[in-house]
């Protein structure tokens, strides 16, 4: 079953933005840990949290719409 939404572009941007933020966050965290850079590690973890947050918001929004009759 495919969900049809009028704001599909917003959901796509949240999904791609979340995935991009997670990838950048993983890379920055790994570089920060390798070179023992606190600032880089902090921004990496920040991007990870941002990416996970965007994906969670997208999933919650999708589930709220599908539960309506």
Coordinates of N, CA and C in Angstrom, one line a residue:
X1 N 0.8 -1.2 0.0 CA 0.0 0.0 0.0 C 0.9 1.2 0.0
X2 N 0.6 2.1 -0.9 CA 1.4 3.3 -1.0 C 0.6 4.5 -0.5
X3 N 1.2 5.3 0.4 CA 0.5 6.4 1.0 C 0.7 7.6 0.0
X4 N -0.5 8.2 -0.3 CA -0.5 9.4 -1.2 C -0.7 10.6 -0.3
X5 N 0.3 11.5 -0.3 CA 0.2 12.8 0.5 C 0.3 14.0 -0.5
X6 N -0.3 15.0 -0.1 CA -0.2 16.3 -0.8 C 1.2 16.9 -0.7
X7 N 1.8 16.7 0.4 CA 3.1 17.3 0.7 C 4.2 16.2 0.6
X8 N 4.2 15.4 -0.4 CA 5.2 14.4 -0.6 C 6.6 14.9 -0.7
X9 N 6.8 16.1 -1.3 CA 8.1 16.6 -1.4 C 8.8 16.9 0.0
X10 N 8.0 17.4 0.9 CA 8.5 17.7 2.3 C 8.9 16.4 2.9
X11 N 8.2 15.3 2.8 CA 8.6 14.0 3.3 C 9.8 13.5 2.7
X12 N 10.0 13.7 1.4 CA 11.2 13.3 0.7 C 12.4 14.0 1.2
X13 N 12.2 15.3 1.3 CA 13.3 16.2 1.8 C 13.7 15.8 3.2
X14 N 12.8 15.5 4.1 CA 13.1 15.0 5.5 C 13.8 13.7 5.4
X15 N 13.4 12.8 4.6 CA 14.0 11.5 4.5 C 15.5 11.6 4.0
X16 N 15.6 12.3 2.9 CA 17.0 12.5 2.3 C 17.9 13.3 3.2
X17 N 17.3 14.4 3.8 CA 18.1 15.2 4.7 C 18.5 14.4 5.9
X18 N 17.6 13.6 6.4 CA 18.0 12.7 7.6 C 19.1 11.7 7.2
X19 N 19.0 11.1 6.1 CA 20.0 10.2 5.7 C 21.4 10.9 5.4
X20 N 21.3 12.0 4.8 CA 22.5 12.8 4.6 C 23.2 13.2 5.9
X21 N 22.3 13.7 6.8 CA 22.9 14.1 8.1 C 23.5 13.0 8.9
X22 N 22.9 11.8 8.8 CA 23.5 10.6 9.5 C 24.8 10.2 8.8
X23 N 24.9 10.2 7.5 CA 26.2 9.9 6.9 C 27.3 10.9 7.2
X24 N 26.9 12.2 7.2 CA 27.9 13.2 7.5 C 28.3 13.1 9.0
X25 N 27.3 12.8 9.8 CA 27.5 12.7 11.3 C 28.5 11.5 11.5
X26 N 28.3 10.4 10.9 CA 29.2 9.3 11.1 C 30.6 9.6 10.6
X27 N 30.7 10.2 9.5 CA 32.1 10.6 9.0 C 32.8 11.6 9.9
X28 N 32.0 12.6 10.4 CA 32.6 13.6 11.3 C 33.0 13.0 12.6
X29 N 32.2 12.1 13.1 CA 32.5 11.5 14.4 C 33.7 10.6 14.3
X30 N 33.8 9.8 13.2 CA 34.9 9.0 13.0 C 36.2 9.8 12.8
X31 N 36.2 10.9 12.1 CA 37.4 11.7 11.9 C 37.7 12.4 13.3
X32 N 36.7 12.8 14.0 CA 37.0 13.5 15.3 C 37.6 12.5 16.3
X33 N 37.1 11.3 16.3 CA 37.7 10.3 17.2 C 39.1 9.9 16.8
X34 N 39.3 9.8 15.5 CA 40.7 9.4 15.0 C 41.7 10.4 15.4
X35 N 41.4 11.7 15.1 CA 42.3 12.8 15.4 C 42.2 13.4 16.8
X36 N 41.3 12.9 17.6 CA 41.1 13.3 18.9 C 40.7 14.8 19.0
X37 N 39.8 15.2 18.1 CA 39.3 16.5 18.0 C 37.9 16.6 18.6
X38 N 37.8 17.3 19.7 CA 36.5 17.4 20.4 C 35.4 18.1 19.6
X39 N 35.8 19.2 18.9 CA 34.9 20.0 18.1 C 34.3 19.2 17.0
X40 N 35.1 18.4 16.3 CA 34.7 17.6 15.2 C 33.8 16.5 15.7
X41 N 34.1 15.9 16.8 CA 33.3 14.8 17.3 C 32.0 15.4 17.8
X42 N 32.0 16.6 18.4 CA 30.7 17.2 18.8 C 29.8 17.4 17.6
X43 N 30.3 18.0 16.5 CA 29.5 18.3 15.4 C 29.0 17.0 14.7
X44 N 29.9 16.0 14.7 CA 29.5 14.7 14.2 C 28.3 14.1 14.9
X45 N 28.4 14.1 16.3 CA 27.2 13.6 17.1 C 26.0 14.5 16.9
X46 N 26.2 15.8 16.8 CA 25.1 16.7 16.5 C 24.4 16.4 15.2
X47 N 25.2 16.1 14.1 CA 24.6 15.7 12.9 C 23.9 14.4 13.0
X48 N 24.4 13.4 13.7 CA 23.7 12.1 13.9 C 22.4 12.3 14.6
X49 N 22.3 13.1 15.7 CA 21.1 13.4 16.4 C 20.1 14.1 15.5
X50 N 20.6 15.0 14.7 CA 19.7 15.8 13.7 C 19.1 14.8 12.7
X51 N 19.9 13.9 12.1 CA 19.5 13.0 11.1 C 18.5 12.0 11.7
X52 N 18.7 11.5 12.9 CA 17.8 10.5 13.5 C 16.5 11.2 13.8
X53 N 16.6 12.5 14.3 CA 15.4 13.2 14.6 C 14.5 13.5 13.4
X54 N 15.1 13.8 12.3 CA 14.3 14.0 11.0 C 13.7 12.7 10.6
X55 N 14.4 11.6 10.7 CA 13.7 10.4 10.3 C 12.6 10.0 11.2
X56 N 12.8 10.2 12.5 CA 11.8 9.9 13.5 C 10.5 10.7 13.2
X57 N 10.7 12.0 13.0 CA 9.6 12.9 12.7 C 8.8 12.4 11.4
X58 N 9.6 12.0 10.4 CA 9.0 11.6 9.2 C 8.1 10.3 9.5
X59 N 8.7 9.4 10.2 CA 8.0 8.1 10.5 C 6.7 8.4 11.4
X60 N 6.8 9.3 12.4 CA 5.7 9.6 13.2 C 4.6 10.2 12.4
X61 N 5.0 11.2 11.5 CA 4.0 11.8 10.6 C 3.3 10.9 9.7
X62 N 4.1 9.9 9.1 CA 3.5 8.9 8.2 C 2.5 8.0 9.0
X63 N 2.9 7.6 10.2 CA 2.0 6.7 10.9 C 0.7 7.4 11.4
X64 N 0.8 8.7 11.7 CA -0.4 9.4 12.1 C -1.4 9.5 11.0
X65 N -1.0 9.7 9.8 CA -1.9 9.8 8.6 C -2.4 8.4 8.3
X66 N -1.7 7.3 8.4 CA -2.2 6.0 8.0 C -3.1 5.5 9.0
X67 N -3.1 6.0 10.3 CA -4.1 5.4 11.3 C -5.5 6.1 11.2
X68 N -5.6 7.1 10.4 CA -6.9 7.7 10.2 C -7.8 6.9 9.3
X69 N -9.1 6.8 9.6 CA -9.9 5.9 8.7 C -10.2 6.5 7.4

